GROMACS .gro file of C-alpha atoms in nm:
model
  380
    1MET     CA    1  -2.050  -0.469   3.864
    2ALA     CA    2  -2.069  -0.712   3.573
    3ARG     CA    3  -1.804  -0.691   3.307
    4ARG     CA    4  -1.919  -0.523   2.985
    5LEU     CA    5  -1.827  -0.673   2.648
    6VAL     CA    6  -1.898  -0.546   2.297
    7VAL     CA    7  -1.958  -0.790   2.011
    8GLU     CA    8  -1.897  -0.654   1.660
    9ALA     CA    9  -2.019  -0.888   1.386
   10ASP     CA   10  -2.065  -0.886   1.011
   11GLY     CA   11  -2.104  -1.120   0.717
   12GLY     CA   12  -2.092  -1.098   0.343
   13SER     CA   13  -2.184  -1.293   0.033
   14ARG     CA   14  -2.031  -1.230  -0.306
   15GLY     CA   15  -2.333  -1.296  -0.520
   16ASN     CA   16  -2.610  -1.323  -0.257
   17PRO     CA   17  -2.623  -1.616  -0.254
   18GLY     CA   18  -2.259  -1.674  -0.335
   19PRO     CA   19  -1.925  -1.744  -0.170
   20ALA     CA   20  -1.976  -1.611   0.183
   21GLY     CA   21  -1.801  -1.560   0.514
   22TYR     CA   22  -1.845  -1.393   0.848
   23GLY     CA   23  -1.631  -1.201   1.094
   24ALA     CA   24  -1.681  -1.121   1.461
   25LEU     CA   25  -1.477  -0.981   1.745
   26VAL     CA   26  -1.522  -0.911   2.114
   27ARG     CA   27  -1.394  -0.595   2.278
   28ASP     CA   28  -1.366  -0.491   2.639
   29ALA     CA   29  -1.620  -0.207   2.665
   30GLU     CA   30  -1.401  -0.003   2.899
   31THR     CA   31  -1.068  -0.018   2.716
   32GLY     CA   32  -1.173  -0.101   2.359
   33ASN     CA   33  -0.911  -0.378   2.354
   34VAL     CA   34  -0.991  -0.672   2.127
   35LEU     CA   35  -1.026  -0.988   2.335
   36ALA     CA   36  -1.125  -1.245   2.071
   37GLU     CA   37  -1.179  -1.277   1.697
   38ARG     CA   38  -1.376  -1.524   1.490
   39ALA     CA   39  -1.401  -1.562   1.112
   40ASP     CA   40  -1.504  -1.846   0.883
   41TYR     CA   41  -1.581  -1.928   0.522
   42LEU     CA   42  -1.939  -2.057   0.480
   43GLY     CA   43  -1.955  -2.176   0.121
   44ILE     CA   44  -2.251  -2.061  -0.089
   45VAL     CA   45  -2.508  -1.886   0.130
   46SER     CA   46  -2.694  -1.555   0.142
   47ASN     CA   47  -2.568  -1.231   0.289
   48ASN     CA   48  -2.820  -1.243   0.576
   49VAL     CA   49  -2.722  -1.597   0.672
   50ALA     CA   50  -2.358  -1.487   0.680
   51GLU     CA   51  -2.448  -1.193   0.906
   52TYR     CA   52  -2.640  -1.416   1.147
   53SER     CA   53  -2.351  -1.664   1.149
   54GLY     CA   54  -2.118  -1.383   1.253
   55LEU     CA   55  -2.357  -1.285   1.531
   56VAL     CA   56  -2.370  -1.639   1.670
   57ALA     CA   57  -1.991  -1.674   1.659
   58GLY     CA   58  -1.942  -1.338   1.832
   59LEU     CA   59  -2.191  -1.419   2.109
   60ARG     CA   60  -2.026  -1.755   2.173
   61ALA     CA   61  -1.685  -1.591   2.197
   62ALA     CA   62  -1.819  -1.334   2.446
   63VAL     CA   63  -1.974  -1.603   2.665
   64GLU     CA   64  -1.649  -1.799   2.658
   65ILE     CA   65  -1.470  -1.492   2.793
   66ASP     CA   66  -1.723  -1.418   3.068
   67PRO     CA   67  -2.063  -1.593   3.090
   68ALA     CA   68  -2.187  -1.327   3.334
   69ALA     CA   69  -2.085  -1.025   3.125
   70GLU     CA   70  -2.323  -0.760   3.001
   71ILE     CA   71  -2.316  -0.775   2.621
   72GLU     CA   72  -2.373  -0.508   2.359
   73VAL     CA   73  -2.397  -0.622   1.996
   74ARG     CA   74  -2.302  -0.375   1.724
   75MET     CA   75  -2.380  -0.460   1.362
   76ASP     CA   76  -2.442  -0.265   1.043
   77SER     CA   77  -2.728  -0.502   0.950
   78ARG     CA   78  -3.046  -0.329   1.060
   79LEU     CA   79  -3.236  -0.645   0.964
   80VAL     CA   80  -3.049  -0.864   1.212
   81ILE     CA   81  -3.059  -0.601   1.487
   82GLU     CA   82  -3.435  -0.538   1.458
   83GLN     CA   83  -3.515  -0.909   1.428
   84MET     CA   84  -3.314  -0.994   1.737
   85ARG     CA   85  -3.481  -0.711   1.923
   86GLY     CA   86  -3.814  -0.870   1.830
   87VAL     CA   87  -3.932  -0.570   1.628
   88TRP     CA   88  -3.928  -0.743   1.288
   89GLN     CA   89  -4.040  -1.095   1.202
   90ILE     CA   90  -3.802  -1.364   1.076
   91LYS     CA   91  -3.944  -1.542   0.774
   92HIS     CA   92  -3.643  -1.719   0.620
   93GLU     CA   93  -3.597  -2.069   0.764
   94ASP     CA   94  -3.215  -2.059   0.779
   95MET     CA   95  -3.230  -1.720   0.953
   96ARG     CA   96  -3.486  -1.856   1.201
   97ARG     CA   97  -3.254  -2.142   1.282
   98LEU     CA   98  -2.956  -1.911   1.336
   99ALA     CA   99  -3.163  -1.665   1.543
  100ALA     CA  100  -3.271  -1.954   1.764
  101GLU     CA  101  -2.908  -2.057   1.794
  102ALA     CA  102  -2.818  -1.704   1.904
  103ARG     CA  103  -3.098  -1.710   2.165
  104SER     CA  104  -2.963  -2.039   2.298
  105VAL     CA  105  -2.628  -1.871   2.364
  106VAL     CA  106  -2.766  -1.564   2.545
  107ASP     CA  107  -3.105  -1.427   2.640
  108PRO     CA  108  -3.163  -1.153   2.379
  109SER     CA  109  -3.367  -0.947   2.628
  110GLY     CA  110  -3.048  -0.896   2.828
  111VAL     CA  111  -2.843  -0.782   2.528
  112THR     CA  112  -2.812  -0.425   2.403
  113TRP     CA  113  -2.869  -0.431   2.026
  114THR     CA  114  -2.707  -0.139   1.844
  115TRP     CA  115  -2.716  -0.063   1.473
  116VAL     CA  116  -2.402   0.117   1.351
  117PRO     CA  117  -2.310   0.258   1.009
  118ARG     CA  118  -2.097   0.030   0.797
  119ALA     CA  119  -1.796   0.260   0.842
  120GLU     CA  120  -1.804   0.189   1.216
  121ASN     CA  121  -1.804  -0.188   1.166
  122GLY     CA  122  -1.483  -0.211   0.969
  123ALA     CA  123  -1.302  -0.461   1.192
  124ALA     CA  124  -1.573  -0.727   1.159
  125ASP     CA  125  -1.610  -0.654   0.787
  126ARG     CA  126  -1.234  -0.700   0.739
  127LEU     CA  127  -1.247  -1.039   0.912
  128ALA     CA  128  -1.540  -1.148   0.696
  129ASN     CA  129  -1.357  -1.051   0.380
  130LEU     CA  130  -1.044  -1.227   0.505
  131ALA     CA  131  -1.245  -1.547   0.542
  132MET     CA  132  -1.393  -1.510   0.193
  133ASP     CA  133  -1.055  -1.430   0.038
  134ARG     CA  134  -0.875  -1.722   0.199
  135LYS     CA  135  -1.172  -1.963   0.219
  136THR     CA  136  -1.061  -2.059   0.568
  137SER     CA  137  -1.140  -1.999   0.933
  138HIS     CA  138  -0.969  -1.769   1.181
  139VAL     CA  139  -0.988  -1.801   1.559
  140SER     CA  140  -0.788  -1.577   1.789
  141ASP     CA  141  -0.827  -1.539   2.163
  142VAL     CA  142  -0.634  -1.218   2.209
  143ALA     CA  143  -0.695  -1.227   2.583
  144ALA     CA  144  -0.504  -1.556   2.618
  145PRO     CA  145  -0.193  -1.552   2.840
  146PRO     CA  146   0.126  -1.428   2.673
  147LEU     CA  147   0.258  -1.784   2.655
  148GLY     CA  148  -0.016  -1.853   2.399
  149ARG     CA  149   0.147  -1.613   2.153
  150ALA     CA  150   0.433  -1.686   1.926
  151PRO     CA  151   0.768  -1.681   2.109
  152ARG     CA  152   0.996  -1.384   2.063
  153PRO     CA  153   1.153  -1.434   1.721
  154SER     CA  154   1.519  -1.453   1.634
  155GLY     CA  155   1.673  -1.108   1.650
  156ALA     CA  156   1.427  -0.972   1.908
  157GLY     CA  157   1.551  -0.786   2.214
  158VAL     CA  158   1.699  -1.034   2.460
  159ARG     CA  159   1.493  -1.095   2.773
  160PHE     CA  160   1.480  -1.379   3.025
  161ASP     CA  161   1.138  -1.307   3.177
  162GLU     CA  162   0.774  -1.293   3.072
  163GLU     CA  163   0.724  -0.920   3.129
  164GLN     CA  164   0.497  -0.774   2.864
  165PRO     CA  165   0.543  -0.427   2.709
  166VAL     CA  166   0.314  -0.179   2.544
  167THR     CA  167   0.394  -0.193   2.172
  168ILE     CA  168   0.379   0.135   1.982
  169VAL     CA  169   0.367   0.132   1.604
  170LEU     CA  170   0.499   0.469   1.484
  171VAL     CA  171   0.374   0.578   1.143
  172ARG     CA  172   0.482   0.897   0.972
  173HIS     CA  173   0.215   1.072   0.768
  174GLY     CA  174   0.210   1.039   0.391
  175GLN     CA  175   0.349   1.288   0.143
  176THR     CA  176   0.225   1.648   0.117
  177THR     CA  177   0.327   1.941  -0.102
  178MET     CA  178   0.559   2.052   0.178
  179THR     CA  179   0.725   1.710   0.180
  180VAL     CA  180   0.808   1.751  -0.189
  181ALA     CA  181   0.927   2.110  -0.139
  182ARG     CA  182   1.137   1.996   0.160
  183GLY     CA  183   0.993   2.275   0.371
  184TYR     CA  184   0.978   2.280   0.751
  185SER     CA  185   0.614   2.209   0.826
  186GLY     CA  186   0.557   2.210   1.201
  187SER     CA  187   0.284   2.219   1.462
  188GLY     CA  188   0.237   2.595   1.461
  189VAL     CA  189  -0.018   2.567   1.177
  190PRO     CA  190  -0.261   2.291   1.070
  191GLY     CA  191  -0.043   2.227   0.767
  192PRO     CA  192  -0.120   2.091   0.421
  193PRO     CA  193  -0.328   1.778   0.348
  194LEU     CA  194  -0.193   1.462   0.190
  195ASP     CA  195  -0.150   1.481  -0.185
  196ASP     CA  196  -0.256   1.193  -0.411
  197THR     CA  197   0.076   1.018  -0.361
  198GLY     CA  198   0.047   1.062   0.014
  199ILE     CA  199  -0.298   0.904   0.017
  200GLY     CA  200  -0.158   0.600  -0.164
  201GLN     CA  201   0.130   0.584   0.082
  202ALA     CA  202  -0.113   0.596   0.377
  203HIS     CA  203  -0.308   0.301   0.236
  204ALA     CA  204   0.016   0.106   0.191
  205ALA     CA  205   0.113   0.182   0.551
  206ALA     CA  206  -0.235   0.072   0.666
  207ASP     CA  207  -0.191  -0.261   0.489
  208LEU     CA  208   0.141  -0.313   0.667
  209VAL     CA  209   0.007  -0.212   1.011
  210ASP     CA  210  -0.288  -0.451   0.965
  211ARG     CA  211  -0.038  -0.739   0.946
  212VAL     CA  212   0.101  -0.669   1.295
  213GLY     CA  213   0.006  -0.958   1.521
  214ARG     CA  214  -0.120  -1.164   1.226
  215ASP     CA  215   0.114  -1.293   0.958
  216LEU     CA  216   0.393  -1.062   1.081
  217TRP     CA  217   0.530  -1.025   1.436
  218GLY     CA  218   0.312  -1.296   1.588
  219ASP     CA  219   0.445  -1.220   1.936
  220ILE     CA  220   0.287  -0.872   1.921
  221PRO     CA  221  -0.084  -0.810   1.990
  222TYR     CA  222  -0.302  -0.682   1.707
  223PRO     CA  223  -0.352  -0.302   1.735
  224SER     CA  224  -0.636  -0.191   1.962
  225LEU     CA  225  -0.589   0.189   1.953
  226VAL     CA  226  -0.502   0.451   1.690
  227ILE     CA  227  -0.368   0.792   1.795
  228ALA     CA  228  -0.290   1.078   1.558
  229SER     CA  229  -0.143   1.422   1.607
  230PRO     CA  230  -0.387   1.708   1.532
  231MET     CA  231  -0.218   1.816   1.207
  232VAL     CA  232  -0.426   1.772   0.892
  233ARG     CA  233  -0.180   1.529   0.731
  234THR     CA  234  -0.165   1.300   1.035
  235GLN     CA  235  -0.541   1.309   1.081
  236MET     CA  236  -0.587   1.199   0.719
  237THR     CA  237  -0.324   0.923   0.751
  238GLY     CA  238  -0.468   0.813   1.085
  239ALA     CA  239  -0.820   0.794   0.943
  240ILE     CA  240  -0.705   0.565   0.660
  241ILE     CA  241  -0.522   0.335   0.903
  242ALA     CA  242  -0.809   0.336   1.153
  243GLU     CA  243  -1.061   0.244   0.884
  244ARG     CA  244  -0.842  -0.050   0.784
  245LEU     CA  245  -0.823  -0.167   1.146
  246GLY     CA  246  -1.187  -0.094   1.229
  247LEU     CA  247  -1.095   0.148   1.509
  248PRO     CA  248  -1.165   0.514   1.593
  249VAL     CA  249  -0.889   0.777   1.600
  250ARG     CA  250  -0.784   0.950   1.921
  251THR     CA  251  -0.622   1.291   1.874
  252ASP     CA  252  -0.326   1.374   2.098
  253ALA     CA  253  -0.118   1.690   2.056
  254THR     CA  254   0.166   1.530   2.254
  255PHE     CA  255   0.265   1.355   1.932
  256GLN     CA  256   0.249   1.659   1.706
  257GLU     CA  257   0.547   1.782   1.505
  258ALA     CA  258   0.808   2.020   1.641
  259ASN     CA  259   0.705   2.384   1.651
  260PHE     CA  260   0.942   2.555   1.409
  261GLY     CA  261   0.839   2.905   1.515
  262GLU     CA  262   0.953   3.164   1.260
  263TRP     CA  263   1.105   2.889   1.049
  264GLU     CA  264   0.760   2.753   0.967
  265GLY     CA  265   0.705   2.690   0.597
  266LEU     CA  266   1.061   2.775   0.496
  267THR     CA  267   1.314   2.555   0.321
  268SER     CA  268   1.657   2.488   0.468
  269GLU     CA  269   1.807   2.729   0.216
  270GLU     CA  270   1.570   3.005   0.325
  271ILE     CA  271   1.638   2.940   0.695
  272ASN     CA  272   2.015   2.951   0.643
  273GLU     CA  273   1.982   3.276   0.450
  274ARG     CA  274   1.778   3.449   0.724
  275TRP     CA  275   1.936   3.283   1.031
  276PRO     CA  276   2.292   3.197   0.923
  277GLY     CA  277   2.457   2.915   1.115
  278GLN     CA  278   2.152   2.814   1.322
  279LEU     CA  279   1.983   2.530   1.134
  280GLU     CA  280   2.267   2.276   1.156
  281PRO     CA  281   2.315   2.311   1.534
  282TRP     CA  282   1.937   2.290   1.579
  283HIS     CA  283   1.967   1.937   1.437
  284THR     CA  284   2.310   1.835   1.567
  285GLU     CA  285   2.338   2.008   1.907
  286ALA     CA  286   1.965   1.972   1.979
  287ASN     CA  287   1.939   2.249   2.240
  288LEU     CA  288   1.895   2.548   2.008
  289ARG     CA  289   1.544   2.687   1.969
  290PRO     CA  290   1.421   2.861   1.653
  291PRO     CA  291   1.266   3.201   1.729
  292GLY     CA  292   0.931   3.114   1.888
  293GLY     CA  293   0.983   2.739   1.841
  294GLU     CA  294   1.104   2.417   2.005
  295SER     CA  295   1.445   2.259   2.029
  296ILE     CA  296   1.505   1.892   1.955
  297GLU     CA  297   1.545   1.839   2.331
  298ASP     CA  298   1.205   2.003   2.389
  299VAL     CA  299   1.044   1.760   2.146
  300GLY     CA  300   1.215   1.469   2.321
  301ILE     CA  301   1.077   1.574   2.659
  302ARG     CA  302   0.728   1.597   2.511
  303LEU     CA  303   0.753   1.258   2.337
  304ARG     CA  304   0.891   1.093   2.651
  305ARG     CA  305   0.585   1.219   2.837
  306GLY     CA  306   0.356   1.078   2.568
  307LEU     CA  307   0.526   0.739   2.560
  308ASP     CA  308   0.525   0.712   2.939
  309GLY     CA  309   0.154   0.792   2.935
  310LEU     CA  310   0.086   0.503   2.696
  311LEU     CA  311   0.289   0.269   2.917
  312ASP     CA  312   0.092   0.384   3.222
  313GLU     CA  313  -0.236   0.307   3.042
  314GLY     CA  314  -0.148  -0.061   3.024
  315VAL     CA  315   0.083  -0.320   2.873
  316ASP     CA  316   0.025  -0.628   2.656
  317ARG     CA  317  -0.142  -0.421   2.384
  318THR     CA  318  -0.046  -0.242   2.064
  319VAL     CA  319  -0.106   0.127   1.994
  320VAL     CA  320  -0.062   0.291   1.653
  321VAL     CA  321   0.069   0.649   1.673
  322VAL     CA  322   0.058   0.857   1.354
  323SER     CA  323   0.312   1.137   1.386
  324HIS     CA  324   0.590   1.330   1.210
  325ALA     CA  325   0.958   1.299   1.118
  326VAL     CA  326   1.113   1.498   1.404
  327SER     CA  327   0.872   1.357   1.662
  328ILE     CA  328   0.925   0.998   1.550
  329ARG     CA  329   1.301   1.048   1.563
  330ALA     CA  330   1.255   1.174   1.919
  331ALA     CA  331   1.037   0.876   2.011
  332LEU     CA  332   1.296   0.634   1.874
  333GLY     CA  333   1.579   0.826   2.037
  334VAL     CA  334   1.434   0.838   2.388
  335THR     CA  335   1.335   0.470   2.361
  336MET     CA  336   1.694   0.376   2.279
  337GLY     CA  337   1.841   0.617   2.533
  338ALA     CA  338   2.038   0.792   2.258
  339GLN     CA  339   2.162   1.149   2.288
  340PRO     CA  340   1.932   1.407   2.123
  341SER     CA  341   2.224   1.531   1.914
  342SER     CA  342   2.223   1.195   1.729
  343TRP     CA  343   1.851   1.173   1.650
  344SER     CA  344   1.878   1.358   1.319
  345GLN     CA  345   2.071   1.058   1.183
  346LEU     CA  346   1.754   0.846   1.188
  347ARG     CA  347   1.585   0.813   0.850
  348VAL     CA  348   1.206   0.852   0.872
  349ALA     CA  349   1.048   0.838   0.526
  350PRO     CA  350   0.687   0.943   0.454
  351ALA     CA  351   0.444   0.672   0.569
  352SER     CA  352   0.732   0.470   0.715
  353VAL     CA  353   0.655   0.229   0.999
  354SER     CA  354   0.871   0.168   1.306
  355ILE     CA  355   0.793  -0.022   1.627
  356VAL     CA  356   0.901   0.055   1.981
  357ARG     CA  357   0.820  -0.177   2.271
  358LEU     CA  358   0.824  -0.014   2.614
  359PHE     CA  359   0.886  -0.225   2.923
  360GLU     CA  360   0.839  -0.104   3.276
  361ASP     CA  361   1.204  -0.178   3.355
  362ARG     CA  362   1.311   0.050   3.064
  363ARG     CA  363   1.491  -0.232   2.881
  364ASN     CA  364   1.306  -0.131   2.567
  365GLU     CA  365   1.310  -0.268   2.215
  366VAL     CA  366   1.314  -0.091   1.878
  367ALA     CA  367   1.221  -0.265   1.553
  368VAL     CA  368   1.300  -0.130   1.208
  369VAL     CA  369   0.999  -0.229   0.997
  370GLY     CA  370   0.976  -0.061   0.660
  371ALA     CA  371   0.883   0.227   0.440
  372PRO     CA  372   0.601   0.128   0.203
  373SER     CA  373   0.610   0.484   0.074
  374GLU     CA  374   0.916   0.397  -0.132
  375GLY     CA  375   0.683   0.205  -0.363
  376TRP     CA  376   0.461   0.512  -0.401
  377GLY     CA  377   0.725   0.759  -0.506
  378GLY     CA  378   0.769   0.898  -0.155
  379ARG     CA  379   1.076   1.098  -0.063
  380PRO     CA  380   1.274   1.052   0.259
   0.00000   0.00000   0.00000
């Protein structure tokens, strides 16, 4: 069977006509992984010309990857989609020229032309805006061999081979009312939504995650998948990050918060009053279970299963996982091989970002990245 590729393309003009740029990317249809990106500043042109320019660039990138591939084009420009399908006429001379250029790259009758809402074309839109902001071009062949990436930087985990890991960007959700109250908000209930501060923190985290594989950590692939736990606060944070990256959100309960059982919704003071002497060993001994809940060790077993599953799904890619304080501590702890009794010493602020890189030989790497929430009034 022929390989299937998806071209996502967009263009914009600030003034129409005005300063314009386009963005395009190619994904593997089966995995959703980004294989190539194209973006360029066009000078003063119309919005439609910019959109067509993005289409041409995306088609060329797809053909470079596999000339025999089946191609689906997804754009939020109904005009371009219907014109390329032959349903609407093309009257503008520049658009005719670009449409002819697109037809010279591939036979349009063999392409699947799909209109998508603008919200589902965020990755291409981001590239177009990047080109307009910087007035420059951007070319990235994400599918290139690992040697084409930046070398491991100073301070990276020491390796003497070319084995590639799966990179997991761990993001804690933004602030909620329970964060401020310092209550134990677990997976037994959907939990509160982000408050206004938490929404700002999530946007700051999204900006940081969007830099992975670009102007930061050039040896790491740009994210191709966003996963969020099913809690309301992680779903909201995940949606903000996914929109920034132009990706959908996959929900996975493996990465949900610890189940606090009868401790749910209580502060540490309230837990100590009702269950004297149990809260500290829950954190420091890690094998005590709250009534009806999970121990730290239980969470670690669950997170190890989730991390192993991501490794089994493939390496040489980056996955964003939006999760919770206890679960992220567990993910960091099992990656480092640390004892569960020590995990509570890890500081995981709201909307903080950490990176773990999982290798098949278990010689893993942990990167301390940052906590943009500190600039939004977040509390650790």
